[in-house]
Every structure is written in structure tokens, then in C-alpha cells.
Amino acid sequence: MTPGGIGSITTHFAGVALSTANGGRSWTQLTLPGGTGALAAIACPSTTTCFAAGSNFTSAGTFSGFVILATTDGGATWTPQGQSVSGGYGGVLSLSCMSTTACVAVGADTSEYGPVVFTTVDGGTVWTSESLPRQVGPLSGVDCVSSSTCYAVGSDFTDGTLNSPTAMVLVSTDGGADWAVLPSPTGASQLGSISCTSVSDCSATGVNANVLVAPTGMVLTTTDGGATWTTEVLPATVGPLPAIACPTSLDCVVVGESFAGYPASTYGPPTGTPGVVLVTVDGGARWSSPGLPTPVGPLSGVDCPTVADCVAVGQNTNEPGTNGVIVATADGGSTWDLQVTPPQASEGALAAPVVGMAAMPDGQGYWLTNAEGAVSPHGNALDYGSPSGPLDAPITHIVATPDGKGYWMVAADGGVFAFGDAPFYGSMGDRRLNAPVVDIAPTPDGKGYWLVAADGGVFAFGDAAFRGSMGGRHLNRPVVGIEADRASGGYWLVASDGGIFAFGAPFYGSTGSLVLNEPVDGMAAATTGQGYRLVASDGGIFAFGGAPFYGSMGGIPLVAPVVGMATDGATGGYWMVAADGGVFAFSAPFFGAD
């Protein structure tokens, strides 16, 4: 990264790019192409030209092809690169550029055990897949120290499993076209990154050979082009060290996590594990570990444009979905200051709790709303207004008009608020209710809507036909949502146990007879109208009829419960929204969160 260059973080499986022009003291979020997946690597050979790369994800959350983007205007606009790399490869994990036209990208394939290396010599228009020695495993770091010499590091799973990895080092002397395997550093099982200051002098980070029992971080150096490696003596036992930056042969900064010795079965350090920075100014003879400000957690990347100036990125805890952090130093690593938190890693425009989302019918954006009725538009969605003054009851849901030029909101007392081109057809705001209203669903032509209460009572307005309700009938669990069936003109009700009640609409199935980990709190119809999906508060998705399953957040720890979902009318995918404003996109573009 050049001074004032561009950094990247990953949020909700969607890429986020940030730029700074003042050494990291403040950051500006950049606009990426819709649907960009998680970004793991960035390289800026000049102040205006940068390449960012990562991976896309399948419905099951596995890798499904590369994301490579390029900008030539300092990040103002980004262009997807290399049609040849959009296939079934795993993902780019590291990038290094020798010039604005020549770069090398390395990563892992979909088997998880194999590598990929791609090169470009025309500024990213074409990326060429390069052949590698058979015994090579996935590659996680690359550094090109000259126009011809590049080093790459990773792991070699010789038995085809994760049981016995060994560290892997490769070298290319022709700009990444051909690679040779160098001797594996003794005692290391995996290498995560490498930084070279000449064709013979490199430093690499990794973890020890006991990676499956008690992984501890390592720093290794070579002064003979990788023929031999020396393990540096660190000031303390630390956890994995995923990144290193060496602006000179004497000065290096390493980042990672401070905890070491946890069993691999825990899949990471305990919650709250602090990050760690290691600094040397004498080529690794001595290392110091300066303190970091609270609440800096594990750090995953670092770049040092100069000996004095470095920027590191990471997270504030080890919990998925938590806020990102950026720390910077201007004195060679002696002291580090917490920088302005990037937009996508901080609290958004809406105050919690967020209660629902509505999608534009063309899939080009969505709205989020909170209990106070504030609206946050994303993508091409526009803000058409929100309730003014204090509400008699909290907002419970929002839905869009058929043309996406307006929306309705409903409150728990049955009050309806219409904005944009959404007509007002009536409400229950002046009526005594047996149970609070929990959802609203418009008719297909937008000339009416239904409200549903927690007791299953349905209230029809405009051209919405009343087809029946569960009002006055026994329910095992309260009703939490309603969805219109475009084909029949009927509707479905869903209860928190996943029970479905179909009125003038076909029944495709339910989870009413299953034991759920968390309650269902919403549903969305498939774009074809031939099925529906239910979403639970833990992000679990249950698909029925012709509604495809594209993935879920079930089993992944969340900062806040999921409170709703919406279908992408263009792709057929869907979004989920959590109470903290987090948005999770599955086969649908990510337009932002709150």
C-alpha cells in the first residue's frame, strides 16, 4: 500500500474498500461493484492504481470463484477484472504488484488443499493461471521484490488432509510464470505472509508445527534467497501472526493475536483476545512488543509505506461480525493510536433496534427501519420519509410498493404510515386490538394491504381480499409475519415455531413440528411465487416449495438476532437483517448495513 493508499476489510461476506489520505487518521468508504464478495488482499503500485481481490461464496458459504477488482483513479471507481478467473477456484488471499500493469495473485482452490497463482501483465485485463509443482498446497502470501523475482508462502498438505501440514516456500524468477519449491523452514507448519527487501533477504510469519494442538506464532528470516531460514527469538509466546511488513532489511512490523496454546478444536482464541504487534529495528536480533490501545483484538494485516509510518487492521474481539479496528503508528511502531473506525465496521445511521427491511422490486437496493420509524436506504433505494413526532406504538415492519418508489410502515397498534407513492388505505390505529400488529403485506398491484396481529388476526384494506385468519383460534406460538401469494391472491401467516397457515394460497411445508434452535421471526416468498422461506433469529433459513436455499447464518455466532428478511427480485436470492442493522446477503448484492 502506498502512502495515502487504499485498505480493505470484510463485512458480512461482502467486500468493503476504504481510502485514507492522511496516514490512516481518517478513512473514506469507497463504492464497489454490486455483489462484490469478501476482499482479502489489496496491492497499490501507485497512488491511483490499486488491485483488490478475494472470493465469492456459494449458498453454503463455500468459495465459488475469484473477485479481482481494479481502480486507476484512487478508488473512485472499481472494475471487475479477468473473466478467466471467475470459475470454481477458492479465492485470492494475497496480491503483489511489480508495476501498475504486472501483478501476481495467490490463493487456494475449492479443495482447500490446492493452490492457485494468477498473473497479469496488462493491468488486470487478462489474468493467467500458472502451473505449480504438484506437492504445493494453498498459498497465503506473496511478495514480488523485483520485476522478475517473487516469493510465495503457504502450506503443503502432503496427505491430502489437514493432519500434517508443513510450511511451503516458492520462488519465481520470471515474474510468476514458473515456480520452484524452496526448502521448508524447520519447525513451521504454515506460513501466512512474507515481506522481502531484496532478492535474497526476506522475512515470513507463520505458526509452529503443533498447529493442531497449540499453535504459536513464528517469525523466520532468510538472507540467501530461501535456501536456509532462521527462526527469530520473540519477546513472548504469541498466537498466529498472519501479517508482516518490512520497509527495510532492518525494520519489520509483525501483527497477530497475543493468545497462544488454545486447542485447534476451539477454532480460534477466546472472546476478547487482544492483538499483538512485534517490532524490530535491527534485522530481527531484538524484538519489542509495544502496547496497543483498547479494544484492539486480533490484527490481520499491516502495511508500512515508510520506516516510521505503519497502519494495521483487525477486529476488536474474536466474535464474527464485530467492529473492525485500524491502528497506526508514526514513530516506527513504538506507539500505536486507534484510528477513526471505518463506516462498515461501526454503528450505522439507525439506532437499534432495527425491526425490518424492505427490498426494491428490481433488487437494486433496500430499506432498513427501526422501532422509531427512522429509515435507512441502501443501493438505489431513496428515502421517501418517516413518521414525524413521537409514535403511540413502535414500528414493527416496512414493505415496498410494487414500483419501489414508496413504502408502508406498520406499528404495533395497527397504525399505517405511507410514504412516496404508497397510498394510504386505512389502518387499525384507532381500534382496540387483542394482540399487537406484527407485519404488513401489500397486494401484488399495490392497491391494498393486509395487517396481521400476533394472535393471527388479519385486517384487509384497499383491494386486499380477506381470505381468513387465525384470530380467536388456539396457536401453539404467536404469529410473527404475513406474506402475499402473487399467484393466488391469498396469503400465508407464519408463527414463531415455523408453523404456516395458508389462506387462499398453497401450503408448501413448515417447521411447526420441528424443534428449532431459535424462533422464526419472518418469511419471504420466492420470486416465482411457488414457495417461501422462513428465517429464524439465529439466521437459520428454511426453504419450502420452489424457493431455493442459498445459505444461512445458522450456526455462526451473531452480535444481534436476525429480525427479518427480503427477497431479491432480480437474482432470486435474499437478504437478512439483524437487530443491530447488520445485513447478510445470499445470492444477492450487498448494498450496505447500519
Coordinates of C-alpha atoms in Angstrom, one line a residue:
M1 CA 0.0 0.0 0.0
T2 CA 1.4 3.4 -1.0
P3 CA 1.2 6.4 1.3
G4 CA -2.4 7.6 1.3
G5 CA -3.4 4.4 -0.4
I6 CA -6.3 2.1 0.0
G7 CA -7.2 -0.6 2.6
S8 CA -9.8 -3.3 2.6
I9 CA -11.9 -5.1 5.2
T10 CA -14.5 -7.7 5.0
T11 CA -18.1 -7.4 6.3
H12 CA -20.9 -9.9 6.1
F13 CA -19.2 -11.8 3.2
A14 CA -19.2 -8.6 1.2
G15 CA -16.2 -6.5 0.3
V16 CA -15.6 -3.1 1.7
A17 CA -12.9 -0.7 0.5
L18 CA -11.6 2.3 2.4
S19 CA -9.2 5.0 1.5
T20 CA -7.1 7.4 3.6
A21 CA -5.0 10.4 2.6
N22 CA -3.7 11.3 6.0
G23 CA -1.7 8.3 7.1
G24 CA -4.8 6.4 8.4
R25 CA -6.2 9.1 10.8
S26 CA -9.5 9.1 8.9
W27 CA -11.0 6.8 6.3
T28 CA -13.5 7.2 3.5
Q29 CA -15.6 4.3 2.3
L30 CA -15.4 3.6 -1.4
T31 CA -18.1 2.3 -3.8
L32 CA -17.6 -1.2 -5.1
P33 CA -19.5 -3.1 -7.9
G34 CA -22.7 -4.7 -6.6
G35 CA -22.3 -8.2 -5.4
T36 CA -18.6 -8.0 -4.6
G37 CA -17.6 -10.8 -2.3
A38 CA -15.2 -10.8 0.6
L39 CA -12.0 -9.0 0.0
A40 CA -8.8 -10.4 1.5
A41 CA -6.0 -8.8 -0.4
I42 CA -5.0 -5.4 -1.9
A43 CA -2.0 -4.0 -3.7
C44 CA -1.4 -0.4 -4.8
P45 CA 1.5 0.0 -7.1
S46 CA 0.8 3.8 -7.3
T47 CA -1.3 6.4 -5.6
T48 CA -4.0 6.0 -8.2
T49 CA -3.8 2.3 -9.3
C50 CA -4.8 -0.5 -6.9
F51 CA -6.0 -4.1 -7.2
A52 CA -8.3 -5.7 -4.6
A53 CA -9.1 -9.4 -4.6
G54 CA -10.8 -12.1 -2.6
S55 CA -13.5 -14.6 -3.2
N56 CA -17.2 -15.1 -3.8
F57 CA -19.4 -17.5 -1.8
T58 CA -21.9 -20.2 -2.6
S59 CA -25.2 -20.7 -0.9
A60 CA -23.5 -23.0 1.6
G61 CA -20.8 -20.4 2.4
T62 CA -18.0 -22.1 0.5
F63 CA -15.8 -20.5 -2.1
S64 CA -17.0 -20.2 -5.7
G65 CA -14.6 -18.1 -7.6
F66 CA -12.3 -15.1 -7.5
V67 CA -13.2 -11.5 -7.1
I68 CA -10.5 -9.2 -8.6
L69 CA -11.1 -5.5 -8.9
A70 CA -9.0 -2.7 -10.3
T71 CA -9.1 1.1 -9.9
T72 CA -7.0 3.7 -11.8
D73 CA -8.5 6.8 -10.1
G74 CA -7.5 6.2 -6.5
G75 CA -10.6 4.1 -5.7
A76 CA -13.3 6.4 -7.0
T77 CA -14.4 3.6 -9.4
W78 CA -13.6 -0.1 -9.5
T79 CA -13.8 -2.5 -12.4
P80 CA -14.1 -6.3 -12.2
Q81 CA -11.1 -7.9 -13.7
G82 CA -10.1 -11.1 -15.5
Q83 CA -13.1 -13.1 -16.9
S84 CA -10.8 -16.2 -16.9
V85 CA -10.7 -16.3 -13.1
S86 CA -14.5 -16.3 -12.4
G87 CA -14.7 -20.1 -12.3
G88 CA -14.6 -22.6 -9.5
Y89 CA -11.4 -21.5 -7.7
G90 CA -11.3 -20.9 -4.0
G91 CA -10.1 -17.3 -3.5
V92 CA -7.3 -14.9 -3.7
L93 CA -5.5 -14.4 -0.3
S94 CA -2.6 -12.2 -1.3
L95 CA -1.6 -9.8 -4.1
S96 CA 1.7 -8.2 -5.1
C97 CA 2.4 -5.9 -8.0
M98 CA 5.7 -5.1 -9.6
S99 CA 4.2 -2.2 -11.6
T100 CA 0.8 -0.8 -12.5
T101 CA 0.5 -3.5 -15.2
A102 CA 2.2 -6.5 -13.7
C103 CA 0.8 -8.4 -10.6
V104 CA 0.8 -11.8 -9.0
A105 CA -2.2 -13.2 -7.1
V106 CA -2.1 -16.3 -4.9
G107 CA -4.7 -18.3 -3.0
A108 CA -6.5 -21.6 -2.5
D109 CA -8.7 -23.7 -4.7
T110 CA -12.0 -25.2 -3.8
S111 CA -10.4 -28.4 -2.5
E112 CA -8.9 -26.3 0.4
Y113 CA -5.7 -28.2 -0.1
G114 CA -4.5 -26.9 -3.5
P115 CA -3.0 -23.6 -4.6
V116 CA -3.8 -21.1 -7.3
V117 CA -1.4 -18.5 -8.8
F118 CA -2.5 -15.9 -11.4
T119 CA -0.5 -13.3 -13.2
T120 CA -1.3 -10.3 -15.2
V121 CA 0.9 -8.2 -17.4
D122 CA -1.7 -5.8 -18.9
G123 CA -3.1 -4.1 -15.8
G124 CA -5.6 -6.8 -15.0
T125 CA -7.5 -7.2 -18.3
V126 CA -6.3 -10.8 -18.5
W127 CA -5.2 -13.0 -15.6
T128 CA -3.3 -16.2 -16.5
S129 CA -3.4 -19.3 -14.4
E130 CA 0.1 -20.5 -13.8
S131 CA 1.2 -24.1 -13.3
L132 CA 2.8 -25.1 -10.0
P133 CA 4.7 -28.1 -8.6
R134 CA 2.4 -31.0 -7.6
Q135 CA 3.3 -31.0 -3.9
V136 CA 2.3 -27.4 -3.3
G137 CA -0.6 -26.6 -1.0
P138 CA -2.7 -23.5 -0.6
L139 CA -0.7 -20.2 -0.7
S140 CA -1.5 -17.3 1.6
G141 CA 1.2 -14.8 0.9
V142 CA 3.2 -13.4 -2.0
D143 CA 5.8 -10.6 -2.4
C144 CA 7.5 -9.5 -5.6
V145 CA 10.7 -7.8 -4.8
S146 CA 11.7 -7.0 -8.4
S147 CA 10.2 -7.2 -11.9
S148 CA 11.2 -10.8 -12.1
T149 CA 11.7 -12.2 -8.5
C150 CA 8.7 -13.2 -6.4
Y151 CA 8.3 -15.3 -3.3
A152 CA 5.2 -17.1 -2.2
V153 CA 4.4 -18.9 1.1
G154 CA 1.7 -21.2 2.4
S155 CA 1.2 -24.8 3.5
D156 CA 1.7 -28.3 2.0
F157 CA -0.9 -30.9 2.9
T158 CA 1.1 -33.9 1.6
D159 CA -1.5 -36.4 2.8
G160 CA -4.5 -34.5 1.4
T161 CA -5.8 -33.7 4.8
L162 CA -5.3 -31.1 7.5
N163 CA -3.5 -33.5 9.7
S164 CA 0.2 -32.9 8.8
P165 CA 0.8 -29.6 7.1
T166 CA 4.3 -28.3 6.5
A167 CA 5.4 -24.8 5.6
M168 CA 5.8 -24.1 1.9
V169 CA 8.0 -21.5 0.2
L170 CA 8.2 -21.0 -3.6
V171 CA 10.3 -18.7 -5.7
S172 CA 9.8 -17.4 -9.2
T173 CA 12.5 -15.6 -11.3
D174 CA 10.3 -14.8 -14.3
G175 CA 7.5 -12.7 -12.8
G176 CA 5.4 -15.5 -11.6
A177 CA 5.2 -17.6 -14.7
D178 CA 7.3 -20.5 -13.3
W179 CA 7.8 -21.5 -9.7
A180 CA 10.3 -23.7 -7.8
V181 CA 9.9 -25.1 -4.3
L182 CA 12.4 -24.0 -1.7
P183 CA 13.4 -25.9 1.4
S184 CA 10.7 -25.8 4.1
P185 CA 11.6 -23.9 7.2
T186 CA 12.2 -26.2 10.2
G187 CA 9.5 -26.3 12.8
A188 CA 6.9 -24.4 10.9
S189 CA 3.6 -25.9 9.7
Q190 CA 2.1 -22.9 7.9
L191 CA 3.4 -19.6 6.6
G192 CA 0.9 -16.8 6.4
S193 CA 2.8 -13.9 4.9
I194 CA 6.2 -12.8 3.5
S195 CA 8.0 -9.5 3.1
C196 CA 11.2 -9.1 1.1
T197 CA 13.6 -6.2 0.9
S198 CA 15.9 -7.7 -1.8
V199 CA 16.1 -10.8 -4.0
S200 CA 17.9 -12.6 -1.1
D201 CA 16.5 -11.0 2.1
C202 CA 13.0 -12.0 3.2
S203 CA 11.0 -12.4 6.5
A204 CA 8.0 -14.6 6.8
T205 CA 5.4 -15.3 9.6
G206 CA 3.6 -18.5 10.4
V207 CA 2.7 -21.0 13.1
N208 CA 4.7 -23.8 14.6
A209 CA 4.5 -27.5 13.7
N210 CA 2.0 -28.2 16.5
V211 CA -0.7 -26.2 14.7
L212 CA -3.4 -28.8 15.6
V213 CA -2.5 -28.9 19.3
A214 CA -1.1 -25.5 20.4
P215 CA -0.5 -23.1 17.6
T216 CA 2.1 -20.4 18.4
G217 CA 3.4 -17.7 16.1
M218 CA 6.8 -17.7 14.4
V219 CA 8.9 -15.2 12.5
L220 CA 11.6 -16.6 10.1
T221 CA 14.2 -14.8 8.1
T222 CA 16.4 -15.7 5.2
T223 CA 19.4 -13.9 3.7
D224 CA 20.2 -16.4 1.0
G225 CA 17.1 -16.3 -1.1
G226 CA 15.3 -19.0 0.9
A227 CA 18.0 -21.7 0.9
T228 CA 18.1 -21.5 4.7
W229 CA 15.8 -20.0 7.3
T230 CA 16.4 -18.7 10.8
T231 CA 13.7 -18.7 13.5
E232 CA 13.7 -15.4 15.3
V233 CA 13.5 -15.2 19.1
L234 CA 10.3 -13.3 20.0
P235 CA 9.8 -11.4 23.3
A236 CA 6.8 -13.6 24.3
T237 CA 4.8 -16.6 23.2
V238 CA 2.1 -15.4 20.9
G239 CA -0.7 -16.7 18.8
P240 CA -0.7 -16.9 15.0
L241 CA 0.9 -14.0 13.2
P242 CA -0.8 -13.5 9.8
A243 CA 1.0 -10.5 8.5
I244 CA 4.4 -8.8 8.3
A245 CA 5.7 -5.6 6.6
C246 CA 9.4 -4.8 6.3
P247 CA 10.1 -1.4 4.8
T248 CA 13.9 -2.1 5.1
S249 CA 16.1 -5.1 5.8
L250 CA 16.4 -3.9 9.4
D251 CA 12.9 -2.7 10.1
C252 CA 9.9 -5.1 10.3
V253 CA 6.5 -5.0 11.9
V254 CA 4.5 -8.2 12.6
V255 CA 0.9 -8.3 13.7
G256 CA -1.4 -11.0 15.0
E257 CA -3.0 -12.2 18.3
S258 CA -1.5 -12.4 21.7
F259 CA -3.1 -15.7 22.9
A260 CA -1.3 -18.9 22.3
G261 CA -1.8 -22.5 23.3
Y262 CA -5.5 -22.9 22.7
P263 CA -6.6 -26.3 21.2
A264 CA -7.4 -26.3 17.5
S265 CA -10.8 -27.7 18.2
T266 CA -11.8 -24.3 19.5
Y267 CA -11.3 -22.8 16.0
G268 CA -9.7 -19.7 17.4
P269 CA -8.8 -17.8 20.5
P270 CA -11.3 -17.0 23.3
T271 CA -13.5 -14.0 23.0
G272 CA -11.7 -10.7 23.9
T273 CA -8.3 -11.9 23.0
P274 CA -6.1 -8.8 22.4
G275 CA -4.0 -8.2 19.4
V276 CA -0.2 -8.1 19.3
V277 CA 2.4 -6.1 17.4
L278 CA 6.1 -7.1 17.3
V279 CA 8.7 -4.6 16.1
T280 CA 12.4 -5.0 15.2
V281 CA 14.8 -2.2 14.1
D282 CA 17.9 -4.4 13.8
G283 CA 17.0 -7.1 11.3
G284 CA 15.4 -9.4 13.9
A285 CA 18.2 -9.5 16.5
R286 CA 15.8 -8.0 19.0
W287 CA 12.0 -7.7 19.0
S288 CA 9.8 -5.4 21.1
S289 CA 6.1 -5.7 21.8
P290 CA 4.6 -2.3 22.2
G291 CA 1.2 -1.9 23.9
L292 CA -2.0 -1.4 21.9
P293 CA -5.0 0.7 22.7
T294 CA -8.2 -0.9 24.0
P295 CA -10.2 -2.6 22.5
V296 CA -7.8 -3.8 19.7
G297 CA -8.3 -7.5 19.2
P298 CA -6.5 -9.9 16.8
L299 CA -4.8 -8.0 13.9
S300 CA -4.8 -9.5 10.4
G301 CA -3.0 -7.0 8.2
V302 CA -0.2 -4.4 8.3
D303 CA 1.5 -2.1 5.8
C304 CA 4.4 0.2 6.3
P305 CA 4.9 2.8 3.5
T306 CA 7.9 4.2 5.4
V307 CA 10.1 3.2 8.3
A308 CA 8.1 5.5 10.6
D309 CA 4.6 5.1 9.3
C310 CA 2.6 1.8 9.5
V311 CA -1.1 1.0 9.5
A312 CA -2.6 -2.2 10.9
V313 CA -6.2 -3.6 10.6
G314 CA -8.1 -6.2 12.6
Q315 CA -11.1 -6.5 14.9
N316 CA -12.0 -5.6 18.4
T317 CA -12.9 -9.1 19.6
N318 CA -12.8 -12.6 18.1
E319 CA -16.5 -12.7 17.6
P320 CA -17.7 -12.8 13.9
G321 CA -19.5 -9.6 12.9
T322 CA -17.8 -7.4 15.5
N323 CA -16.4 -4.0 14.7
G324 CA -13.2 -3.6 12.8
V325 CA -10.3 -1.5 14.1
I326 CA -7.5 0.4 12.5
V327 CA -4.4 1.4 14.4
A328 CA -1.5 3.5 13.1
T329 CA 2.0 4.5 14.2
A330 CA 4.1 7.4 13.1
D331 CA 7.2 6.6 15.1
G332 CA 8.3 3.2 13.7
G333 CA 6.0 1.2 15.9
S334 CA 6.9 2.4 19.4
T335 CA 3.3 3.8 19.9
W336 CA 0.0 2.9 18.2
D337 CA -3.1 5.0 18.1
L338 CA -6.7 3.9 17.4
Q339 CA -7.9 5.5 14.2
V340 CA -11.4 6.5 13.1
T341 CA -13.4 3.3 12.8
P342 CA -14.4 2.5 9.2
P343 CA -18.0 3.1 8.3
Q344 CA -19.0 -0.5 7.7
A345 CA -17.4 -1.6 11.0
S346 CA -19.2 0.9 13.2
E347 CA -22.7 1.6 14.3
G348 CA -24.7 2.9 11.3
A349 CA -27.3 5.6 10.8
L350 CA -30.1 3.7 12.5
A351 CA -30.3 3.4 16.3
A352 CA -31.0 -0.1 17.4
P353 CA -33.2 -2.0 17.4
V354 CA -33.7 -2.4 13.7
V355 CA -37.0 -4.2 13.2
G356 CA -37.3 -4.9 9.4
M357 CA -36.2 -4.4 5.9
A358 CA -37.9 -4.0 2.5
A359 CA -36.3 -4.7 -0.9
M360 CA -36.7 -2.7 -4.1
P361 CA -38.6 -5.0 -6.5
D362 CA -35.8 -4.8 -9.1
G363 CA -33.2 -5.9 -6.5
Q364 CA -31.2 -2.7 -6.7
G365 CA -31.4 -1.7 -3.1
Y366 CA -33.3 -2.0 0.2
W367 CA -34.5 0.0 3.2
L368 CA -34.0 -0.7 6.8
T369 CA -36.2 0.7 9.6
N370 CA -36.0 0.8 13.3
A371 CA -38.7 0.8 16.1
E372 CA -38.8 4.6 16.0
G373 CA -39.6 4.6 12.2
A374 CA -36.3 6.0 11.0
V375 CA -35.5 4.8 7.5
S376 CA -32.0 4.0 6.1
P377 CA -31.9 3.5 2.3
H378 CA -29.2 1.5 0.6
G379 CA -28.2 0.9 -3.0
N380 CA -30.6 2.7 -5.3
A381 CA -33.3 2.9 -2.7
L382 CA -34.4 6.5 -1.8
D383 CA -35.6 8.0 1.5
Y384 CA -39.2 8.9 1.0
G385 CA -39.7 9.9 4.6
S386 CA -40.5 8.6 8.0
P387 CA -43.1 9.3 10.8
S388 CA -42.7 12.6 12.4
G389 CA -43.1 13.2 16.1
P390 CA -43.4 10.5 18.8
L391 CA -45.2 7.3 18.0
D392 CA -48.0 5.8 20.0
A393 CA -46.5 2.3 19.4
P394 CA -43.2 1.1 17.9
I395 CA -42.9 0.3 14.2
T396 CA -42.8 -3.4 13.5
H397 CA -42.3 -3.7 9.8
I398 CA -41.8 -2.0 6.4
V399 CA -42.8 -3.1 2.9
A400 CA -42.2 -1.5 -0.6
T401 CA -44.6 -0.6 -3.2
P402 CA -44.6 -2.6 -6.5
D403 CA -42.6 0.0 -8.4
G404 CA -40.1 0.6 -5.5
K405 CA -41.0 4.4 -5.3
G406 CA -42.5 4.2 -1.9
Y407 CA -43.2 2.1 1.2
W408 CA -45.6 1.5 4.0
M409 CA -44.7 1.0 7.7
V410 CA -46.9 -0.5 10.3
A411 CA -46.8 0.0 14.0
A412 CA -47.7 -2.4 16.8
D413 CA -51.0 -0.6 17.4
G414 CA -52.0 -1.2 13.8
G415 CA -51.2 2.3 12.6
V416 CA -50.1 2.5 9.0
F417 CA -47.7 5.2 7.6
A418 CA -47.5 5.7 3.8
F419 CA -44.6 7.4 2.0
G420 CA -43.6 8.1 -1.6
D421 CA -46.2 6.7 -4.0
A422 CA -47.6 4.4 -1.4
P423 CA -51.3 5.2 -0.9
F424 CA -53.0 5.1 2.5
Y425 CA -55.9 2.6 2.5
G426 CA -56.6 2.6 6.2
S427 CA -55.3 1.2 9.5
M428 CA -56.2 -0.2 12.9
G429 CA -54.6 2.7 14.8
D430 CA -57.9 3.8 16.2
R431 CA -59.2 0.4 17.1
R432 CA -58.7 -1.7 20.2
L433 CA -56.7 -4.9 19.4
N434 CA -56.5 -8.2 21.2
A435 CA -52.8 -8.5 20.2
P436 CA -50.2 -6.2 18.6
V437 CA -49.8 -6.0 14.9
V438 CA -46.6 -7.6 13.8
D439 CA -46.4 -7.3 10.0
I440 CA -47.9 -5.8 6.8
A441 CA -48.1 -7.3 3.3
P442 CA -49.1 -5.4 0.1
T443 CA -51.3 -6.9 -2.6
P444 CA -49.5 -7.6 -5.9
D445 CA -50.8 -4.5 -7.6
G446 CA -50.1 -2.3 -4.6
K447 CA -53.7 -1.2 -4.3
G448 CA -54.2 -2.7 -0.8
Y449 CA -52.5 -4.4 2.0
W450 CA -53.1 -6.9 4.9
L451 CA -52.1 -6.4 8.5
V452 CA -51.6 -9.4 10.8
A453 CA -51.5 -9.4 14.6
A454 CA -49.7 -11.8 16.9
D455 CA -52.9 -13.7 17.6
G456 CA -53.3 -14.4 13.9
G457 CA -55.9 -11.8 13.3
V458 CA -55.9 -10.4 9.7
F459 CA -57.1 -7.0 8.7
A460 CA -57.6 -6.2 5.0
F461 CA -57.6 -2.8 3.4
G462 CA -57.9 -1.5 -0.2
D463 CA -58.3 -4.3 -2.8
A464 CA -56.8 -6.8 -0.3
A465 CA -59.3 -9.6 0.0
F466 CA -59.9 -11.2 3.4
R467 CA -59.3 -15.0 3.0
G468 CA -59.4 -16.0 6.6
S469 CA -57.3 -15.7 9.8
M470 CA -56.3 -17.5 13.0
G471 CA -57.9 -14.8 15.2
G472 CA -59.8 -16.5 18.0
R473 CA -58.2 -19.9 17.4
H474 CA -55.6 -21.7 19.5
L475 CA -52.0 -21.1 18.5
N476 CA -49.0 -23.0 19.8
R477 CA -46.9 -19.9 19.2
P478 CA -47.7 -16.3 18.2
V479 CA -47.9 -15.3 14.6
V480 CA -44.9 -13.2 13.5
G481 CA -45.4 -12.5 9.8
I482 CA -47.6 -12.4 6.7
E483 CA -46.6 -12.8 3.1
A484 CA -48.8 -12.4 0.0
D485 CA -49.0 -15.1 -2.7
R486 CA -48.8 -13.3 -6.1
A487 CA -50.3 -16.2 -8.0
S488 CA -53.5 -16.8 -6.0
G489 CA -54.1 -13.5 -4.3
G490 CA -54.1 -15.3 -1.0
Y491 CA -51.5 -15.1 1.8
W492 CA -49.5 -17.1 4.3
L493 CA -49.1 -16.5 8.0
V494 CA -46.1 -17.8 9.9
A495 CA -45.8 -18.4 13.6
S496 CA -42.6 -18.3 15.7
D497 CA -42.4 -22.1 15.7
G498 CA -42.4 -22.0 11.9
G499 CA -46.0 -23.1 11.6
I500 CA -47.6 -22.0 8.4
F501 CA -51.2 -21.1 7.9
A502 CA -52.3 -20.8 4.3
F503 CA -55.4 -18.8 3.3
G504 CA -56.2 -18.9 -0.4
A505 CA -52.6 -19.9 -1.1
P506 CA -50.9 -23.3 -1.4
F507 CA -49.2 -24.9 1.6
Y508 CA -45.6 -25.9 0.8
G509 CA -44.5 -27.0 4.2
S510 CA -43.5 -25.7 7.6
T511 CA -41.3 -26.3 10.7
G512 CA -44.2 -26.4 13.1
S513 CA -43.5 -30.0 14.1
L514 CA -39.7 -29.5 14.4
V515 CA -37.7 -28.4 17.4
L516 CA -35.9 -25.2 16.4
N517 CA -32.7 -23.7 17.9
E518 CA -34.3 -20.3 17.8
P519 CA -37.7 -19.0 16.9
V520 CA -38.8 -18.0 13.4
D521 CA -39.4 -14.3 13.1
G522 CA -40.2 -13.7 9.4
M523 CA -40.8 -15.1 6.0
A524 CA -40.4 -14.1 2.3
A525 CA -42.0 -15.6 -0.8
A526 CA -39.9 -16.8 -3.7
T527 CA -39.8 -14.6 -6.8
T528 CA -41.7 -17.3 -8.7
G529 CA -44.5 -17.3 -6.0
Q530 CA -44.1 -21.1 -5.9
G531 CA -42.6 -21.3 -2.5
Y532 CA -41.4 -19.4 0.5
R533 CA -38.5 -19.2 3.0
L534 CA -38.6 -18.7 6.8
V535 CA -35.9 -17.1 8.8
A536 CA -35.1 -17.7 12.5
S537 CA -33.5 -15.2 14.9
D538 CA -30.2 -17.2 14.7
G539 CA -30.1 -16.6 10.9
G540 CA -31.3 -20.1 10.0
I541 CA -33.2 -20.4 6.7
F542 CA -35.9 -22.9 6.0
A543 CA -36.9 -23.2 2.3
F544 CA -40.1 -24.7 1.0
G545 CA -41.7 -25.4 -2.4
G546 CA -39.8 -23.8 -5.3
A547 CA -37.8 -21.4 -3.1
P548 CA -34.1 -22.4 -3.4
F549 CA -31.8 -22.4 -0.4
Y550 CA -28.8 -20.1 -0.9
G551 CA -27.2 -20.3 2.5
S552 CA -27.8 -19.0 6.1
M553 CA -26.2 -17.7 9.2
G554 CA -27.3 -20.7 11.3
G555 CA -24.5 -22.0 13.5
I556 CA -22.5 -18.7 13.1
P557 CA -22.4 -16.5 16.2
L558 CA -24.2 -13.2 15.7
V559 CA -23.8 -10.0 17.5
A560 CA -27.6 -9.4 17.4
P561 CA -30.5 -11.6 16.4
V562 CA -31.9 -11.6 12.9
V563 CA -35.2 -9.8 12.7
G564 CA -36.3 -10.1 9.1
M565 CA -35.6 -11.0 5.5
A566 CA -36.4 -9.8 2.0
T567 CA -36.2 -11.5 -1.5
D568 CA -34.1 -10.1 -4.3
G569 CA -36.5 -9.8 -7.2
A570 CA -33.6 -9.8 -9.7
T571 CA -31.5 -12.8 -8.6
G572 CA -34.0 -14.7 -6.6
G573 CA -31.6 -14.6 -3.6
Y574 CA -32.3 -12.9 -0.3
W575 CA -31.1 -10.6 2.4
M576 CA -31.4 -11.0 6.2
V577 CA -31.2 -8.1 8.6
A578 CA -30.2 -8.2 12.3
A579 CA -31.4 -6.0 15.1
D580 CA -28.1 -4.2 15.1
G581 CA -28.5 -3.3 11.4
G582 CA -26.2 -6.0 10.1
V583 CA -27.2 -7.3 6.6
F584 CA -26.3 -10.7 5.3
A585 CA -26.6 -11.3 1.5
F586 CA -27.1 -14.7 -0.1
S587 CA -27.0 -14.8 -3.9
A588 CA -28.0 -11.1 -3.7
P589 CA -25.8 -8.0 -3.9
F590 CA -24.7 -6.3 -0.6
F591 CA -25.6 -2.6 -0.6
G592 CA -24.6 -1.8 2.9
A593 CA -25.6 -2.2 6.6
D594 CA -26.3 0.0 9.6

